[in-house]
């Protein structure tokens, strides 16, 4: 039986490509005849431009010669070159045709939920395509439940596959040797955030959390290791922001650059704790690799991370919980500043003006109080009226594609402003201390 895997592939620098390389190697080692088709230049045997109706049509013709196809599915692979809604709908229809010409496993790494939520026709076509596949697989139970609900699939259509089943060690070095080779202090408590540098990975959050720890000896350090995948303006801007932040925060170090598989694992061996403060993710190969080396993990509660994280991991809900978890594992305390509840901030105009006047009259200088800055509040979906919470949740899902990017950007600005204000507060306190 000849199988075909459709996926990005080495040497392309991509998490799914790296994942696929390990799966193909395991399949071939087990004696299976597996070939690879990539939509991008790579070491695969075959290449096709995908991401459009034309590309899916080509794949259908090509796949007829195989007994089984495994498609590593993510939005760009299906729709990356589509010119509009009609072509996206056509791709869904052609995906169903692909599933009818041979046995197809759809390994879903990521999918856009706004589309089925806001477009009934896309929901129907997606339902038909996914239902026609021989298998639809994901890595965690939250993904399984959400995908099933989004496309109204029959129970049991979506099944689980172990994310790290084909992962293996790439180094046998000791922690001492790993740290020496990487230039990491032997006696430091090392937090590590590693992977492609993208805003949704939230590596800046870990750096800001480190800045909140009370660490008089300077023993705690965080290393941010990795680089952007492509030279896109948004990615370049974030890399510059991250580099600037790491330069300002004591104990933080940004190590830009692509690392080899072996060096990636050496960093895991060198670390005391892996910090994955993602803003958005489905599942994480980095968590799986950390599990191979029994590295403790702190991760945010997004996507399927809570289900994927190994036993003993700390899964946190927000930046305050992230800082508290990092302090706990490093055996440190948080700094004097503590987060305050959003309820402490008045919302009525008169109360806000009164607070401003009070601050202005406080010794001639208003305290900066960085922690009075809170993340953008999201609308509540609670209601005592029957049926209203469901309607509110539906509206929230449909409008999320408009609201969340703006709210997320504001949250990032607030995070940066918090850090700048804390540094300013420290500088003012230092100057005042010298004058006493």
PDB file of C-alpha atoms in Angstrom, residues 195-328:
ATOM      1  CA  UNK A 195      10.069  28.673  19.029  1.00  0.00           C
ATOM      2  CA  UNK A 196       9.174  30.931  16.133  1.00  0.00           C
ATOM      3  CA  UNK A 197       8.828  34.550  17.211  1.00  0.00           C
ATOM      4  CA  UNK A 198       5.273  35.687  16.588  1.00  0.00           C
ATOM      5  CA  UNK A 199       3.013  37.996  18.571  1.00  0.00           C
ATOM      6  CA  UNK A 200       0.485  35.246  19.314  1.00  0.00           C
ATOM      7  CA  UNK A 201       3.245  33.245  21.025  1.00  0.00           C
ATOM      8  CA  UNK A 202       3.296  35.927  23.753  1.00  0.00           C
ATOM      9  CA  UNK A 203       6.980  35.608  24.613  1.00  0.00           C
ATOM     10  CA  UNK A 204       6.913  39.244  25.761  1.00  0.00           C
ATOM     11  CA  UNK A 205       4.503  38.236  28.525  1.00  0.00           C
ATOM     12  CA  UNK A 206       7.077  35.931  30.103  1.00  0.00           C
ATOM     13  CA  UNK A 207       9.720  38.664  30.014  1.00  0.00           C
ATOM     14  CA  UNK A 208       7.369  41.132  31.694  1.00  0.00           C
ATOM     15  CA  UNK A 209       6.461  38.509  34.295  1.00  0.00           C
ATOM     16  CA  UNK A 210      10.152  38.024  35.128  1.00  0.00           C
ATOM     17  CA  UNK A 211      10.411  41.781  35.660  1.00  0.00           C
ATOM     18  CA  UNK A 212       7.807  41.485  38.430  1.00  0.00           C
ATOM     19  CA  UNK A 213       9.751  38.926  40.481  1.00  0.00           C
ATOM     20  CA  UNK A 214      11.538  39.976  43.657  1.00  0.00           C
ATOM     21  CA  UNK A 215      14.963  38.562  42.815  1.00  0.00           C
ATOM     22  CA  UNK A 216      17.641  40.484  44.751  1.00  0.00           C
ATOM     23  CA  UNK A 217      20.379  38.027  43.774  1.00  0.00           C
ATOM     24  CA  UNK A 218      19.519  38.161  40.071  1.00  0.00           C
ATOM     25  CA  UNK A 219      19.474  34.372  39.877  1.00  0.00           C
ATOM     26  CA  UNK A 220      16.353  34.039  37.727  1.00  0.00           C
ATOM     27  CA  UNK A 221      16.827  34.430  34.001  1.00  0.00           C
ATOM     28  CA  UNK A 222      14.595  34.025  30.963  1.00  0.00           C
ATOM     29  CA  UNK A 223      15.932  33.139  27.529  1.00  0.00           C
ATOM     30  CA  UNK A 224      13.779  33.789  24.492  1.00  0.00           C
ATOM     31  CA  UNK A 225      15.166  31.595  21.722  1.00  0.00           C
ATOM     32  CA  UNK A 226      14.076  31.626  18.101  1.00  0.00           C
ATOM     33  CA  UNK A 227      13.369  33.929  15.210  1.00  0.00           C
ATOM     34  CA  UNK A 228      10.720  35.007  12.761  1.00  0.00           C
ATOM     35  CA  UNK A 229       9.766  32.571  10.030  1.00  0.00           C
ATOM     36  CA  UNK A 230       9.484  35.086   7.175  1.00  0.00           C
ATOM     37  CA  UNK A 231      10.373  38.764   6.721  1.00  0.00           C
ATOM     38  CA  UNK A 232       6.876  40.177   7.202  1.00  0.00           C
ATOM     39  CA  UNK A 233       6.500  43.730   8.588  1.00  0.00           C
ATOM     40  CA  UNK A 234       4.316  42.614  11.511  1.00  0.00           C
ATOM     41  CA  UNK A 235       6.789  39.895  12.472  1.00  0.00           C
ATOM     42  CA  UNK A 236       9.760  42.237  12.108  1.00  0.00           C
ATOM     43  CA  UNK A 237       8.046  44.817  14.328  1.00  0.00           C
ATOM     44  CA  UNK A 238       7.323  42.254  17.015  1.00  0.00           C
ATOM     45  CA  UNK A 239      10.887  40.911  16.938  1.00  0.00           C
ATOM     46  CA  UNK A 240      12.180  44.453  17.422  1.00  0.00           C
ATOM     47  CA  UNK A 241       9.755  45.050  20.310  1.00  0.00           C
ATOM     48  CA  UNK A 242      10.790  41.780  21.935  1.00  0.00           C
ATOM     49  CA  UNK A 243      14.488  42.547  21.554  1.00  0.00           C
ATOM     50  CA  UNK A 244      14.012  46.026  23.050  1.00  0.00           C
ATOM     51  CA  UNK A 245      12.008  44.612  25.965  1.00  0.00           C
ATOM     52  CA  UNK A 246      14.653  41.985  26.748  1.00  0.00           C
ATOM     53  CA  UNK A 247      17.342  44.683  26.781  1.00  0.00           C
ATOM     54  CA  UNK A 248      15.361  46.685  29.347  1.00  0.00           C
ATOM     55  CA  UNK A 249      14.499  43.832  31.705  1.00  0.00           C
ATOM     56  CA  UNK A 250      17.281  42.548  33.920  1.00  0.00           C
ATOM     57  CA  UNK A 251      17.768  38.782  33.598  1.00  0.00           C
ATOM     58  CA  UNK A 252      16.125  38.591  30.162  1.00  0.00           C
ATOM     59  CA  UNK A 253      18.036  37.642  27.034  1.00  0.00           C
ATOM     60  CA  UNK A 254      16.828  37.309  23.459  1.00  0.00           C
ATOM     61  CA  UNK A 255      18.738  34.781  21.374  1.00  0.00           C
ATOM     62  CA  UNK A 256      17.494  35.395  17.808  1.00  0.00           C
ATOM     63  CA  UNK A 257      18.199  32.915  15.058  1.00  0.00           C
ATOM     64  CA  UNK A 258      16.986  29.569  13.817  1.00  0.00           C
ATOM     65  CA  UNK A 259      18.219  26.649  15.926  1.00  0.00           C
ATOM     66  CA  UNK A 260      18.833  23.101  14.776  1.00  0.00           C
ATOM     67  CA  UNK A 261      16.798  20.204  16.132  1.00  0.00           C
ATOM     68  CA  UNK A 262      19.694  19.140  18.347  1.00  0.00           C
ATOM     69  CA  UNK A 263      20.256  22.668  19.705  1.00  0.00           C
ATOM     70  CA  UNK A 264      16.521  23.030  20.349  1.00  0.00           C
ATOM     71  CA  UNK A 265      16.654  20.000  22.624  1.00  0.00           C
ATOM     72  CA  UNK A 266      19.850  21.218  24.280  1.00  0.00           C
ATOM     73  CA  UNK A 267      17.975  24.351  25.329  1.00  0.00           C
ATOM     74  CA  UNK A 268      15.249  22.170  26.852  1.00  0.00           C
ATOM     75  CA  UNK A 269      17.850  20.218  28.820  1.00  0.00           C
ATOM     76  CA  UNK A 270      19.420  23.487  30.023  1.00  0.00           C
ATOM     77  CA  UNK A 271      16.102  24.915  31.246  1.00  0.00           C
ATOM     78  CA  UNK A 272      14.561  24.692  34.706  1.00  0.00           C
ATOM     79  CA  UNK A 273      11.128  25.648  33.413  1.00  0.00           C
ATOM     80  CA  UNK A 274       9.552  26.101  29.986  1.00  0.00           C
ATOM     81  CA  UNK A 275       7.318  29.198  29.723  1.00  0.00           C
ATOM     82  CA  UNK A 276       4.723  29.209  26.926  1.00  0.00           C
ATOM     83  CA  UNK A 277       2.564  32.323  27.464  1.00  0.00           C
ATOM     84  CA  UNK A 278       0.675  31.946  24.186  1.00  0.00           C
ATOM     85  CA  UNK A 279      -2.152  34.326  23.348  1.00  0.00           C
ATOM     86  CA  UNK A 280      -3.553  31.920  20.791  1.00  0.00           C
ATOM     87  CA  UNK A 281      -2.669  28.352  19.776  1.00  0.00           C
ATOM     88  CA  UNK A 282      -4.286  25.000  18.985  1.00  0.00           C
ATOM     89  CA  UNK A 283      -1.633  22.647  20.319  1.00  0.00           C
ATOM     90  CA  UNK A 284       2.104  22.780  20.864  1.00  0.00           C
ATOM     91  CA  UNK A 285       4.951  20.575  19.684  1.00  0.00           C
ATOM     92  CA  UNK A 286       7.220  22.397  22.147  1.00  0.00           C
ATOM     93  CA  UNK A 287       5.207  21.030  25.084  1.00  0.00           C
ATOM     94  CA  UNK A 288       5.570  17.532  23.662  1.00  0.00           C
ATOM     95  CA  UNK A 289       9.328  17.872  23.349  1.00  0.00           C
ATOM     96  CA  UNK A 290       9.545  19.249  26.893  1.00  0.00           C
ATOM     97  CA  UNK A 291       7.789  16.116  28.096  1.00  0.00           C
ATOM     98  CA  UNK A 292      10.549  13.948  26.632  1.00  0.00           C
ATOM     99  CA  UNK A 293      13.051  15.631  28.965  1.00  0.00           C
ATOM    100  CA  UNK A 294      10.670  16.083  31.944  1.00  0.00           C
ATOM    101  CA  UNK A 295      10.991  19.870  31.849  1.00  0.00           C
ATOM    102  CA  UNK A 296       8.361  21.626  34.021  1.00  0.00           C
ATOM    103  CA  UNK A 297       5.940  23.782  32.023  1.00  0.00           C
ATOM    104  CA  UNK A 298       4.029  26.997  32.648  1.00  0.00           C
ATOM    105  CA  UNK A 299       1.481  27.636  29.885  1.00  0.00           C
ATOM    106  CA  UNK A 300      -1.523  29.843  29.340  1.00  0.00           C
ATOM    107  CA  UNK A 301      -4.976  28.296  29.146  1.00  0.00           C
ATOM    108  CA  UNK A 302      -5.591  28.672  25.407  1.00  0.00           C
ATOM    109  CA  UNK A 303      -6.489  26.149  22.729  1.00  0.00           C
ATOM    110  CA  UNK A 304      -5.752  22.622  23.863  1.00  0.00           C
ATOM    111  CA  UNK A 305      -2.702  23.433  26.016  1.00  0.00           C
ATOM    112  CA  UNK A 306      -4.353  22.573  29.327  1.00  0.00           C
ATOM    113  CA  UNK A 307      -5.187  19.089  28.045  1.00  0.00           C
ATOM    114  CA  UNK A 308      -1.833  18.641  26.341  1.00  0.00           C
ATOM    115  CA  UNK A 309       0.415  19.841  29.149  1.00  0.00           C
ATOM    116  CA  UNK A 310       2.089  17.017  31.130  1.00  0.00           C
ATOM    117  CA  UNK A 311       1.151  16.244  34.708  1.00  0.00           C
ATOM    118  CA  UNK A 312       2.464  18.826  37.137  1.00  0.00           C
ATOM    119  CA  UNK A 313       2.313  21.686  34.652  1.00  0.00           C
ATOM    120  CA  UNK A 314       0.995  25.058  35.724  1.00  0.00           C
ATOM    121  CA  UNK A 315      -1.740  26.358  33.436  1.00  0.00           C
ATOM    122  CA  UNK A 316      -2.466  30.045  34.013  1.00  0.00           C
ATOM    123  CA  UNK A 317      -5.302  32.328  32.982  1.00  0.00           C
ATOM    124  CA  UNK A 318      -3.656  35.749  32.777  1.00  0.00           C
ATOM    125  CA  UNK A 319      -0.483  37.766  33.270  1.00  0.00           C
ATOM    126  CA  UNK A 320      -0.872  37.996  37.038  1.00  0.00           C
ATOM    127  CA  UNK A 321      -1.182  34.218  37.360  1.00  0.00           C
ATOM    128  CA  UNK A 322       1.785  33.815  35.005  1.00  0.00           C
ATOM    129  CA  UNK A 323       3.999  35.991  37.201  1.00  0.00           C
ATOM    130  CA  UNK A 324       2.809  34.179  40.342  1.00  0.00           C
ATOM    131  CA  UNK A 325       3.554  30.770  38.801  1.00  0.00           C
ATOM    132  CA  UNK A 326       7.037  31.849  37.718  1.00  0.00           C
ATOM    133  CA  UNK A 327       7.738  33.201  41.192  1.00  0.00           C
ATOM    134  CA  UNK A 328       6.576  29.942  42.758  1.00  0.00           C
TER     135      UNK A 328
END
